[in-house]
JSON list of C-alpha atoms in Angstrom, two decimals:
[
{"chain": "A", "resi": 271, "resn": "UNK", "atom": "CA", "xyz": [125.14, 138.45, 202.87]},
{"chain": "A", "resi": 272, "resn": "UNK", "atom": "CA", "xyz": [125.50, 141.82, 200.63]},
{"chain": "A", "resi": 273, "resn": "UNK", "atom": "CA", "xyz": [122.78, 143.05, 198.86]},
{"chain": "A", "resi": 274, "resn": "UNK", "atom": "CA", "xyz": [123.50, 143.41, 194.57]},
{"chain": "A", "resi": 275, "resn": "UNK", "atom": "CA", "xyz": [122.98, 147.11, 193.47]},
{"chain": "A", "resi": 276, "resn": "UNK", "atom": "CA", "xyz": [119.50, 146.74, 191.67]},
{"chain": "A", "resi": 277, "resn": "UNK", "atom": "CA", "xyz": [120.46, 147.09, 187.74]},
{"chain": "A", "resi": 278, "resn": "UNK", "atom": "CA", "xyz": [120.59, 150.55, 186.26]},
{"chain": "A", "resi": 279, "resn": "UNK", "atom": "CA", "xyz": [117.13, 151.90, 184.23]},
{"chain": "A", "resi": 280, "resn": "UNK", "atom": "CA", "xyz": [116.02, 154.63, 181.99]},
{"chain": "A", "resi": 281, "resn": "UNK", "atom": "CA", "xyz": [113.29, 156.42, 180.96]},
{"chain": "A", "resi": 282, "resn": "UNK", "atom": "CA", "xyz": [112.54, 153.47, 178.27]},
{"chain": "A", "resi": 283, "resn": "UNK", "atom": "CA", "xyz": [112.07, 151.31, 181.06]},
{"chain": "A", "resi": 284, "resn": "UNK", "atom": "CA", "xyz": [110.13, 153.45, 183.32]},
{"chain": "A", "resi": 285, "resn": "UNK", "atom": "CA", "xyz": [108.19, 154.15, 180.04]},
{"chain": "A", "resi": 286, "resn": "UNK", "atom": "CA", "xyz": [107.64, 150.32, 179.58]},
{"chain": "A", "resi": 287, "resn": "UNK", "atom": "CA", "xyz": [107.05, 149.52, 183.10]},
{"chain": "A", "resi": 288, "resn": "UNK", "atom": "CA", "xyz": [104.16, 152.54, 182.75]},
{"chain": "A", "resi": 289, "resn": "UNK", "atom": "CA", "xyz": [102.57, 150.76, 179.71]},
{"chain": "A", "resi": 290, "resn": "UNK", "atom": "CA", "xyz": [102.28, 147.42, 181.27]},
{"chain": "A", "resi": 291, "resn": "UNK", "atom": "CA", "xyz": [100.00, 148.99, 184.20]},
{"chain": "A", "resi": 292, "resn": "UNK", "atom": "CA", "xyz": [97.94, 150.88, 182.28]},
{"chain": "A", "resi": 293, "resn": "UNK", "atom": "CA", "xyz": [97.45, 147.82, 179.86]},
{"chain": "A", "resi": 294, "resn": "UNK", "atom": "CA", "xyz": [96.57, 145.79, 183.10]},
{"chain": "A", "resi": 295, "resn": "UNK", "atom": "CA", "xyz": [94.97, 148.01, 185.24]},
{"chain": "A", "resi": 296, "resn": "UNK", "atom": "CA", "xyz": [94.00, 151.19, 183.16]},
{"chain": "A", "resi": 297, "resn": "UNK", "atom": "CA", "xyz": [95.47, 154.79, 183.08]},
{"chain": "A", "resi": 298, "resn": "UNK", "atom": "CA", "xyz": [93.81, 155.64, 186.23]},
{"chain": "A", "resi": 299, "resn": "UNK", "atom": "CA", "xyz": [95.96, 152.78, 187.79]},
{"chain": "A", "resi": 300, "resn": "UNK", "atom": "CA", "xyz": [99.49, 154.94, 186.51]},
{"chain": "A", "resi": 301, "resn": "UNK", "atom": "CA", "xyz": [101.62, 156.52, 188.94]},
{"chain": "A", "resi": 302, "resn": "UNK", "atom": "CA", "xyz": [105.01, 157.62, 189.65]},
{"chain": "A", "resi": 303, "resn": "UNK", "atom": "CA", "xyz": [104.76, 155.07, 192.99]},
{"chain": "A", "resi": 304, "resn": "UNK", "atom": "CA", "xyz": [102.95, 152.13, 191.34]},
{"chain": "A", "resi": 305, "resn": "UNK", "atom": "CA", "xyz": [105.35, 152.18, 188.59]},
{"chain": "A", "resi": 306, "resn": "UNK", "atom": "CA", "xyz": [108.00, 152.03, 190.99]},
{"chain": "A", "resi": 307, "resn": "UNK", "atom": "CA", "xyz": [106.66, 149.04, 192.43]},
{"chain": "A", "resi": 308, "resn": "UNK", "atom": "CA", "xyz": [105.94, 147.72, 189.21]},
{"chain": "A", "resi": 309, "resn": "UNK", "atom": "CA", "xyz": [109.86, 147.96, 188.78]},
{"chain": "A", "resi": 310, "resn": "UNK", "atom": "CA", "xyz": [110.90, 146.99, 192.03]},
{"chain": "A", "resi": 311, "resn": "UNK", "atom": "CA", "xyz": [112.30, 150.14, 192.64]},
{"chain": "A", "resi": 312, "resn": "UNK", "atom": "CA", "xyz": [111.99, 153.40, 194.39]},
{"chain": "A", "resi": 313, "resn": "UNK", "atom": "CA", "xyz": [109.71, 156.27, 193.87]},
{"chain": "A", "resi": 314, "resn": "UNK", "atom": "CA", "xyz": [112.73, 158.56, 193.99]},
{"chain": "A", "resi": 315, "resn": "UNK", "atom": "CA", "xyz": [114.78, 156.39, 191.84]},
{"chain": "A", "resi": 316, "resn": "UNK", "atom": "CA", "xyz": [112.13, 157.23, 188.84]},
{"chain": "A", "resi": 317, "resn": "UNK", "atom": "CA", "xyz": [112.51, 161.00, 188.93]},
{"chain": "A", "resi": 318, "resn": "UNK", "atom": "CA", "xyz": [116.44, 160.89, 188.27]},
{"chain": "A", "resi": 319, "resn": "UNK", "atom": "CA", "xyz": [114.88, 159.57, 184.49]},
{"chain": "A", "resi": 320, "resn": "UNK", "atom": "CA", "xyz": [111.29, 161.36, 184.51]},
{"chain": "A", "resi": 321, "resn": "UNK", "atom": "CA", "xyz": [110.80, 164.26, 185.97]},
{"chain": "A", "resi": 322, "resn": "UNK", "atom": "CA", "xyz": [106.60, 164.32, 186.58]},
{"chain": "A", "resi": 323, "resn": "UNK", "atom": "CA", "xyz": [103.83, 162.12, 185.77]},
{"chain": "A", "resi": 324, "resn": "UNK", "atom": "CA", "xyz": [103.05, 164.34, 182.68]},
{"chain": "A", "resi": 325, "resn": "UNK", "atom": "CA", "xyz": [106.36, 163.81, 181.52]},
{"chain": "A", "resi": 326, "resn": "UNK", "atom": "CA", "xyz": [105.70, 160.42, 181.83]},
{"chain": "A", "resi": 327, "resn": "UNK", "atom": "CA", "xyz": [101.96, 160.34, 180.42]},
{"chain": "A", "resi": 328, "resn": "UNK", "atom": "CA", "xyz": [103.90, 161.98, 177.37]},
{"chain": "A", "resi": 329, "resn": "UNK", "atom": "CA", "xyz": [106.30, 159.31, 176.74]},
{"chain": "A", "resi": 330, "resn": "UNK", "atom": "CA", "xyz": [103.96, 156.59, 177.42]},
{"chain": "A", "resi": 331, "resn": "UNK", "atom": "CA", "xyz": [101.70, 158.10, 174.60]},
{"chain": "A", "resi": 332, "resn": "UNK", "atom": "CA", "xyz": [104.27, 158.07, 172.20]},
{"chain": "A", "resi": 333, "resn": "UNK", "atom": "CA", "xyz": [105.61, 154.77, 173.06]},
{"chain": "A", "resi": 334, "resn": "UNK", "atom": "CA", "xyz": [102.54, 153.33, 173.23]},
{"chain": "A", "resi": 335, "resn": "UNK", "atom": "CA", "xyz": [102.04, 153.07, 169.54]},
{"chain": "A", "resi": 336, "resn": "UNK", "atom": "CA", "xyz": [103.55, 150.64, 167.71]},
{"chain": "A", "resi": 337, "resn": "UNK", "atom": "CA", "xyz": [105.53, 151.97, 164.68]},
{"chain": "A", "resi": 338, "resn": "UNK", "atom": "CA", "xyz": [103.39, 153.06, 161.69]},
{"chain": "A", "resi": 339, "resn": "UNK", "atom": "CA", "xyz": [103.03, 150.25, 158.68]},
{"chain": "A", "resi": 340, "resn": "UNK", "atom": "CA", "xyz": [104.40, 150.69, 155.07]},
{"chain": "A", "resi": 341, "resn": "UNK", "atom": "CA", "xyz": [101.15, 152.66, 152.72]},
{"chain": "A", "resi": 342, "resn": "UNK", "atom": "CA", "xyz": [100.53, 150.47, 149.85]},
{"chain": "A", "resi": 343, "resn": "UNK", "atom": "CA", "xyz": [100.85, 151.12, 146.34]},
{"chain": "A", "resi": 344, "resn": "UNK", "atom": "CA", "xyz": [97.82, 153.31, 144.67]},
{"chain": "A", "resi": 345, "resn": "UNK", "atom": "CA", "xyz": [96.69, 156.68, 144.71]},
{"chain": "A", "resi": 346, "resn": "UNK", "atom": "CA", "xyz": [96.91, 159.27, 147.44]},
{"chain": "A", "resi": 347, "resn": "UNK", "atom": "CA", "xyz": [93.17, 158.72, 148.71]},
{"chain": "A", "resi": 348, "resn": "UNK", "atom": "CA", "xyz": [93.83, 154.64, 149.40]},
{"chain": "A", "resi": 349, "resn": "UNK", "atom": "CA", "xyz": [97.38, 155.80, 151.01]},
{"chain": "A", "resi": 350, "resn": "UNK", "atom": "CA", "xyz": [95.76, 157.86, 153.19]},
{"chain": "A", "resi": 351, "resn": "UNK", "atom": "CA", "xyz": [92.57, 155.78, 153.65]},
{"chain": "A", "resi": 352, "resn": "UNK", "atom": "CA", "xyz": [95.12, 153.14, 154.70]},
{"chain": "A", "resi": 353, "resn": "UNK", "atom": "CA", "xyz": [96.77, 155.46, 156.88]},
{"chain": "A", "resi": 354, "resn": "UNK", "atom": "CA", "xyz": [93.96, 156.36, 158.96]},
{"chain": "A", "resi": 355, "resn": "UNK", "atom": "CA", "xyz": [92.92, 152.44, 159.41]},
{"chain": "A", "resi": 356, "resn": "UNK", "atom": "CA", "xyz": [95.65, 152.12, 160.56]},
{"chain": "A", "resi": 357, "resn": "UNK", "atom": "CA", "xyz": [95.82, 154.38, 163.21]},
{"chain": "A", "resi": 358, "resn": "UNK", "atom": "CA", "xyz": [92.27, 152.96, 164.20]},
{"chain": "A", "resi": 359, "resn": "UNK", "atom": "CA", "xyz": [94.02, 149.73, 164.99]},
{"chain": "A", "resi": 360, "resn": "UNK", "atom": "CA", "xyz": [96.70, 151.06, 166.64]},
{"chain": "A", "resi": 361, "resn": "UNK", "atom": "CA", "xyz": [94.39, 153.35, 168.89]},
{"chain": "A", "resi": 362, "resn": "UNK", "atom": "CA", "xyz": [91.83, 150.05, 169.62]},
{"chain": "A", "resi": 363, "resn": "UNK", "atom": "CA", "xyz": [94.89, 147.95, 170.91]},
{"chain": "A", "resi": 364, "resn": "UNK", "atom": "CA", "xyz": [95.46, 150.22, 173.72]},
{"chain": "A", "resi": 365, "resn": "UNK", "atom": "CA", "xyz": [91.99, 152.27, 174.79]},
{"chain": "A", "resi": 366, "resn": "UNK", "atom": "CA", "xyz": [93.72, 154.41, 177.43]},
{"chain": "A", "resi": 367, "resn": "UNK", "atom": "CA", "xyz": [95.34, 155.74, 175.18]},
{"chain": "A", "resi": 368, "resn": "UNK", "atom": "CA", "xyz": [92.92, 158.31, 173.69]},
{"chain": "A", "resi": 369, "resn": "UNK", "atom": "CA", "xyz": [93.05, 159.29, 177.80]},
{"chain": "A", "resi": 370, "resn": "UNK", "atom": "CA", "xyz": [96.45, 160.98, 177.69]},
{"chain": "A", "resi": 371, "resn": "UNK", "atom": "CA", "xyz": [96.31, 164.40, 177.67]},
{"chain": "A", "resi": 372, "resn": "UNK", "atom": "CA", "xyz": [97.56, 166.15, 174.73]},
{"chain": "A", "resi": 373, "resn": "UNK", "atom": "CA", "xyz": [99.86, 168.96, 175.54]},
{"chain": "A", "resi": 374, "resn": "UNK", "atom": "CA", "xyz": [101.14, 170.04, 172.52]},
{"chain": "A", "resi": 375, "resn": "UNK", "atom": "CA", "xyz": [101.26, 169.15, 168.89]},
{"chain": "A", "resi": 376, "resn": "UNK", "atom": "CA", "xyz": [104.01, 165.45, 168.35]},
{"chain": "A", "resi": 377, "resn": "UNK", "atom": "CA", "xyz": [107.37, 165.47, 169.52]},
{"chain": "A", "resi": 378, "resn": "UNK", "atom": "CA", "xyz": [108.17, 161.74, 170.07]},
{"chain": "A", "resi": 379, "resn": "UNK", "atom": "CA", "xyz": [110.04, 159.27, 167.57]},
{"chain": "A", "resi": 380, "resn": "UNK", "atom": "CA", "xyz": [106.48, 157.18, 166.82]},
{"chain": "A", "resi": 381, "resn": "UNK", "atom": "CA", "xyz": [103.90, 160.15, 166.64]},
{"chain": "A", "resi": 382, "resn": "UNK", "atom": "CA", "xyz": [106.39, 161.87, 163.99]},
{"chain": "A", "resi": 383, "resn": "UNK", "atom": "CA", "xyz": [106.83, 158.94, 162.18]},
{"chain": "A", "resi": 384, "resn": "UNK", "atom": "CA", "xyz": [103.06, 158.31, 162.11]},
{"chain": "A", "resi": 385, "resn": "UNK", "atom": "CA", "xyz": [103.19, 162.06, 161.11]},
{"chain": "A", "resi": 386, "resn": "UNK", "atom": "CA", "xyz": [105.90, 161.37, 158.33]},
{"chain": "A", "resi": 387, "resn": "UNK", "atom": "CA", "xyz": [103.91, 158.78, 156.47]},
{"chain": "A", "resi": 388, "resn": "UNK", "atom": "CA", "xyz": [100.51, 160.59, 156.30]},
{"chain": "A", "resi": 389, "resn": "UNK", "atom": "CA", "xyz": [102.17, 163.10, 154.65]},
{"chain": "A", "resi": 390, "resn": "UNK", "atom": "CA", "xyz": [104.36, 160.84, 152.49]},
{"chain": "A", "resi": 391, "resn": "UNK", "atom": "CA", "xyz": [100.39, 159.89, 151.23]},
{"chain": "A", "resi": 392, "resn": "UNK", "atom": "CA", "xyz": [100.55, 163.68, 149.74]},
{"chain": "A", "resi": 393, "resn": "UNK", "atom": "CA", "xyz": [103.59, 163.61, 148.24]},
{"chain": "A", "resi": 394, "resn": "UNK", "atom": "CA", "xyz": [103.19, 165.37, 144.73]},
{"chain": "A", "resi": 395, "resn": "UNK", "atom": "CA", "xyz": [99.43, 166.70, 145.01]},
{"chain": "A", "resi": 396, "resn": "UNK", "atom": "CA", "xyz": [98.95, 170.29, 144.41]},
{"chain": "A", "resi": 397, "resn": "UNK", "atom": "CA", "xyz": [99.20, 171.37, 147.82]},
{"chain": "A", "resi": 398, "resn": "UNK", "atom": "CA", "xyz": [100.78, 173.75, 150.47]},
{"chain": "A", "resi": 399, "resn": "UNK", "atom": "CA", "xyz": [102.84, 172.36, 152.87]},
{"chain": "A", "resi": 400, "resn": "UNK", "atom": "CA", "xyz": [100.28, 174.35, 155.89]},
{"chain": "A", "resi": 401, "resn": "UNK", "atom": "CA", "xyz": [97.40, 172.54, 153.84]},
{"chain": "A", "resi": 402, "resn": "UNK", "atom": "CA", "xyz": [99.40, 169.15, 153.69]},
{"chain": "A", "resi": 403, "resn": "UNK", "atom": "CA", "xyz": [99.97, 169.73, 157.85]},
{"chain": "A", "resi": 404, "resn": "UNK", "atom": "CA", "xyz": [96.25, 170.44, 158.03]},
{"chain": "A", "resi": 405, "resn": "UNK", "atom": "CA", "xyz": [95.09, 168.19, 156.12]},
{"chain": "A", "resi": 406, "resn": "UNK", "atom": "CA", "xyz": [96.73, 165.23, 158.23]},
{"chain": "A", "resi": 407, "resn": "UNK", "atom": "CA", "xyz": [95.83, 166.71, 161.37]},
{"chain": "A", "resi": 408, "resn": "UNK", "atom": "CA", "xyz": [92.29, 166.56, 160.80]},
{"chain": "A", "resi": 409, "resn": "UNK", "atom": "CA", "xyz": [91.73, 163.40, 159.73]},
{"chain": "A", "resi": 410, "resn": "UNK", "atom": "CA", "xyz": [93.80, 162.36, 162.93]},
{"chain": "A", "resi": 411, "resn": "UNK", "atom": "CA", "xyz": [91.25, 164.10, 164.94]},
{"chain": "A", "resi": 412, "resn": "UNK", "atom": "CA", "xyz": [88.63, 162.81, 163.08]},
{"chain": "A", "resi": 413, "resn": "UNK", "atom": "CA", "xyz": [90.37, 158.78, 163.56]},
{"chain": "A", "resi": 414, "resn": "UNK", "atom": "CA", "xyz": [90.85, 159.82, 167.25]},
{"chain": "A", "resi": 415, "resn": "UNK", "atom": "CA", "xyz": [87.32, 161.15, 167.60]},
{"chain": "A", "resi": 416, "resn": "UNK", "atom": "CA", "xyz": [85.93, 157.76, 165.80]},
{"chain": "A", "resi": 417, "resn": "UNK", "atom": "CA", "xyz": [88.08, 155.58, 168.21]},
{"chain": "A", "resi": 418, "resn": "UNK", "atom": "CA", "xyz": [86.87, 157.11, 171.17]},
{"chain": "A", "resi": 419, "resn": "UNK", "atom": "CA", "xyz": [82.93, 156.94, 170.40]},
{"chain": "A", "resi": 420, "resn": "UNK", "atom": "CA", "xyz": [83.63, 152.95, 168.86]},
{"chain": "A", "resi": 421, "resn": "UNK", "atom": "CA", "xyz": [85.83, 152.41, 172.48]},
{"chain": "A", "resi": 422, "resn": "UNK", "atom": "CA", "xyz": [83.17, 153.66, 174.60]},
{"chain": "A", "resi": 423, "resn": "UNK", "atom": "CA", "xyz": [80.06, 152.30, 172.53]},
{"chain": "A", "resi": 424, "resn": "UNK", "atom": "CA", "xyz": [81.71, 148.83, 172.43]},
{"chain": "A", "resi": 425, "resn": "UNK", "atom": "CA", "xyz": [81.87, 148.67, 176.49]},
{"chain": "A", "resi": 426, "resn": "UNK", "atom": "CA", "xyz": [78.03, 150.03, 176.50]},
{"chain": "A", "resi": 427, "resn": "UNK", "atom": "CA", "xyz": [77.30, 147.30, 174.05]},
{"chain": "A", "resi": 428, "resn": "UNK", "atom": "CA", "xyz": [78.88, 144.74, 176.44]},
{"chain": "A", "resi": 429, "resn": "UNK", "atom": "CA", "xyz": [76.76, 145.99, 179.39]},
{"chain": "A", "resi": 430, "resn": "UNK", "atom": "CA", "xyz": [73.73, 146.64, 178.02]},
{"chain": "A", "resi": 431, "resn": "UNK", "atom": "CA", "xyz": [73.32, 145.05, 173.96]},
{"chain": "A", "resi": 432, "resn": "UNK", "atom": "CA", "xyz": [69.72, 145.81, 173.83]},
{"chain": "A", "resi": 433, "resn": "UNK", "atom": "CA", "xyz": [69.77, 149.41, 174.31]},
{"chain": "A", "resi": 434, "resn": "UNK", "atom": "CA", "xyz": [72.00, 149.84, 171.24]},
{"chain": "A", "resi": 435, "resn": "UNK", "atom": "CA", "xyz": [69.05, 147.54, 169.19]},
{"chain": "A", "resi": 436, "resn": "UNK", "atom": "CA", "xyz": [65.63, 147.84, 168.50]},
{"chain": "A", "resi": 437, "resn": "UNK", "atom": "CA", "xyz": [64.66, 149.28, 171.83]},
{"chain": "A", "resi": 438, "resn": "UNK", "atom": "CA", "xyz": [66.34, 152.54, 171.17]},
{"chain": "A", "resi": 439, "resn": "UNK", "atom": "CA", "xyz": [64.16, 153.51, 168.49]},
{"chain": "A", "resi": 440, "resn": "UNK", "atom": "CA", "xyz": [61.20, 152.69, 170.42]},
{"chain": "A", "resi": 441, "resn": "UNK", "atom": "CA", "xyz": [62.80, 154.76, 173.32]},
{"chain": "A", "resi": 442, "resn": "UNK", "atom": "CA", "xyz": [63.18, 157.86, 170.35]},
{"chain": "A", "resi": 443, "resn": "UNK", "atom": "CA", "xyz": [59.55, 157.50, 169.29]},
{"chain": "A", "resi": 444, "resn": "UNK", "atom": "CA", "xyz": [58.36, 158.05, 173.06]},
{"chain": "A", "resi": 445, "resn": "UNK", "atom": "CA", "xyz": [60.78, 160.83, 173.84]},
{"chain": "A", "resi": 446, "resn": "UNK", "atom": "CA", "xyz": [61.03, 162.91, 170.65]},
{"chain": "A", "resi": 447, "resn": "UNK", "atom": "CA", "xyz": [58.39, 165.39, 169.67]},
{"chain": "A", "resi": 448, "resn": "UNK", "atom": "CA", "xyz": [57.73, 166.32, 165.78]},
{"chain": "A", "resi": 449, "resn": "UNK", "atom": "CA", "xyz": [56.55, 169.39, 166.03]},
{"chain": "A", "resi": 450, "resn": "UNK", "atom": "CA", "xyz": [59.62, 170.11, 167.98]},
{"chain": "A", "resi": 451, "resn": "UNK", "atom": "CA", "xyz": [62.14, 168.33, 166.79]},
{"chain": "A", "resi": 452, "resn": "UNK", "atom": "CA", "xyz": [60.32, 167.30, 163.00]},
{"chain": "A", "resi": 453, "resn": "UNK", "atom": "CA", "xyz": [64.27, 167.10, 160.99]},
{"chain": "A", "resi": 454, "resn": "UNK", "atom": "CA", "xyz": [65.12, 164.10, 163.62]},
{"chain": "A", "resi": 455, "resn": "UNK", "atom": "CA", "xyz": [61.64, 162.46, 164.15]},
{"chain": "A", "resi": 456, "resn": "UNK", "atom": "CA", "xyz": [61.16, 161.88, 160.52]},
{"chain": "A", "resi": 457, "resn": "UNK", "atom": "CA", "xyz": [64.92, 160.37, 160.64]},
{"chain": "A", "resi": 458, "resn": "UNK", "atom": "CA", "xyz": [63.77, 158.03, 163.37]},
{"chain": "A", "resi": 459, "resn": "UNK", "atom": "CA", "xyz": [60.08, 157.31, 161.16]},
{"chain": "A", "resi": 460, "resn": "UNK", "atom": "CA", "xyz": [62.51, 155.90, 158.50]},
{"chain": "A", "resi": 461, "resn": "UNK", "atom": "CA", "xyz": [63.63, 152.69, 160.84]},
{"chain": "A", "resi": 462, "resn": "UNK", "atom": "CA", "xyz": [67.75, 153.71, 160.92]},
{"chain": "A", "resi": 463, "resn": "UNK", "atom": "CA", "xyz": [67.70, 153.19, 164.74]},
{"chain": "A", "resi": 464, "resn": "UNK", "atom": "CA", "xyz": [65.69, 150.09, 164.36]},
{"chain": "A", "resi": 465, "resn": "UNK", "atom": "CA", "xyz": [68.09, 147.36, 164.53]},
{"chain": "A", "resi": 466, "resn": "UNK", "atom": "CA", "xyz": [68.78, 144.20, 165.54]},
{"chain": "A", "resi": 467, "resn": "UNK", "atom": "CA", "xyz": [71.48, 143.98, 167.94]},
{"chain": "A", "resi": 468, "resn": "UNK", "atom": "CA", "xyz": [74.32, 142.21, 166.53]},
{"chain": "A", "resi": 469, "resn": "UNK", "atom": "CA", "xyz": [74.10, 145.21, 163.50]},
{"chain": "A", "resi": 470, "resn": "UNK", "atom": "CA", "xyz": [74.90, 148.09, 166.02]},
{"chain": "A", "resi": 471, "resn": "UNK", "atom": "CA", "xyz": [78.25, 147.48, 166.32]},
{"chain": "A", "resi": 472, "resn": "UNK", "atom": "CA", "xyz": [78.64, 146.33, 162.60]},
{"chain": "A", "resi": 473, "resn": "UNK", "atom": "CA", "xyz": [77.22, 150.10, 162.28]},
{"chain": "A", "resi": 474, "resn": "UNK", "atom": "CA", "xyz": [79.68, 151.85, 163.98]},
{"chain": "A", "resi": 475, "resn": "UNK", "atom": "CA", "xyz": [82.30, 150.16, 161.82]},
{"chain": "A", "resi": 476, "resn": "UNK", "atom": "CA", "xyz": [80.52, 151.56, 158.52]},
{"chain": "A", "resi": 477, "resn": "UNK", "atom": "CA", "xyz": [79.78, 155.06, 159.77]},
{"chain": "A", "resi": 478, "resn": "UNK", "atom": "CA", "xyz": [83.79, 155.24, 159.99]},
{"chain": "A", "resi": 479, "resn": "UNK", "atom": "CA", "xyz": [84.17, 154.06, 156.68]},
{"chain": "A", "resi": 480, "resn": "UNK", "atom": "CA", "xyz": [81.69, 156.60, 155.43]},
{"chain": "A", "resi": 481, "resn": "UNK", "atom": "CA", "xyz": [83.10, 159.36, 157.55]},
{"chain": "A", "resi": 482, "resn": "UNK", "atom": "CA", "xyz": [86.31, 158.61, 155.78]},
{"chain": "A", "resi": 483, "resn": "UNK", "atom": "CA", "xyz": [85.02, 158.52, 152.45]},
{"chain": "A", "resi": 484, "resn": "UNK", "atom": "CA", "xyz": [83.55, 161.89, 153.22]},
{"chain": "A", "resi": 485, "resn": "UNK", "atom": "CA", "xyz": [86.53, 163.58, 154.62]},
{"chain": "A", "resi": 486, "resn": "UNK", "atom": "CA", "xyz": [89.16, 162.59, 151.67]},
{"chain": "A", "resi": 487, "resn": "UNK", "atom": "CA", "xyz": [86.57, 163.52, 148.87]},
{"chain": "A", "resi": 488, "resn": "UNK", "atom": "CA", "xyz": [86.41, 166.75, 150.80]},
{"chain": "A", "resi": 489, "resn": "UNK", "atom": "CA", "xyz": [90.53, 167.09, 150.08]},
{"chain": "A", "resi": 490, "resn": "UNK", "atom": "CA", "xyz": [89.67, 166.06, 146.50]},
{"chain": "A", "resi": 491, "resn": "UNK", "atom": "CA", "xyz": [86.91, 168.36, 146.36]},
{"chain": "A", "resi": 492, "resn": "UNK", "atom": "CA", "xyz": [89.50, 171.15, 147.62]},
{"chain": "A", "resi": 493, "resn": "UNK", "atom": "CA", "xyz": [92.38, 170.13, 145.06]},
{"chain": "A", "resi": 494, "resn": "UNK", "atom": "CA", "xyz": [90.09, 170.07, 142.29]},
{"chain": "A", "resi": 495, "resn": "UNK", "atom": "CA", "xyz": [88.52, 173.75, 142.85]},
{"chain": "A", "resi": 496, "resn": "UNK", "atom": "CA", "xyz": [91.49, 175.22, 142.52]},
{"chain": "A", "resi": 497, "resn": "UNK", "atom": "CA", "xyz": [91.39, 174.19, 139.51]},
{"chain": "A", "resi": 498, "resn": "UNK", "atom": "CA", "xyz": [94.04, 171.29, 139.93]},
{"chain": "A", "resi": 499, "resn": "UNK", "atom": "CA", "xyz": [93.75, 167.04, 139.56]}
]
């Protein structure tokens, strides 16, 4: 009986193939040979499409974010505010993600259309297009920075819940010294790390909020002393 020629693939299927290991196994779990296997195919077959896992790290971090929703209606700060939620979302569907090396600033068709509509949220302020490209830029950081402490504190939480409640602040009061470290011990005198357990992770959602809040009146703050609304 002859053997069928196995059907044809590309990079988007490599790429795919690649995205359903890491979503079942975790990045660690991604290589050029488990792929392969993944697809029923050859390890050699894959580098005719991809040369190197980094090539194929890259594609799978483009690819692995879905494309970017419409921004509402409203004024630039709730675009942009929307924007960044967004991306938070995104980011929390797939936590390897934020694993991926970054090698250089976006070249694939999501990331730059990600890119597109942040700065479609600036459209019309009184701003240089290097201070529009900054602007966007850090507040990804800042999203991707968020994602990754909410990620990691969320699988503590699982493991442990009370250390992330009321028995952290006890564990401050014994280890922190006032006449040391008085700025911190009289934050920790206040109560903020006393809570109950089911509010730590509640926190973590409305220190992101804040952070945001903080970082677009900042780009208010810097349109408006220049003398511009």
């Amino acid at each position: 009986m002859k053997r069928g020629r196995k059907p044809s693939i590309d990079a988007a299927d490599i790429t795919r193939a690649a995205i359903a290991v890491a979503d079942a196994e975790g990045l660690a779990a991604v290589s050029m040979a488990r792929v392969a296997a993944e697809m029923g195919n050859a390890t050699m077959a894959l580098y005719r499409h991809v040369k190197s896992k980094d090539e194929l790290l890259t594609l799978m971090g483009d690819a692995a974010m879905e494309a970017p929703p419409q921004l509402p209606d409203g004024e630039w700060r709730e675009r942009l505010g929307f924007w960044a939620k967004a991306v938070l979302v995104a980011v929390r569907k797939r936590p390897w993600f934020l694993q991926i090396p970054i090698g250089g600033p976006p070249t694939g068709p999501t990331s730059l259309a990600w890119f597109d509509r942040a700065l479609g949220a600036l459209h019309g302020l009184p701003l240089e297009p290097g201070e529009k490209v900054g602007i966007v830029m850090g507040l990804m950081t800042f999203v991707h920075g968020e994602a990754r402490l909410s990620i990691t504190l969320a699988q503590g939480y699982a493991d442990d819940p009370a250390a992330f409640g009321s028995r952290y602040g006890k564990v401050l009061r014994e280890v922190v010294d006032p006449r040391r470290m008085p700025a911190l011990a009289e934050i920790i005198e206040s109560g903020v790390f006393d809570l109950d357990e089911g509010s730590a992770i509640e926190d973590v959602e409305a220190d992101f909020d804040f952070g945001l809040h903080l970082f677009l009146e900042g780009v208010a703050a810097h349109i408006a002393a220049r003398g511009q609304v």
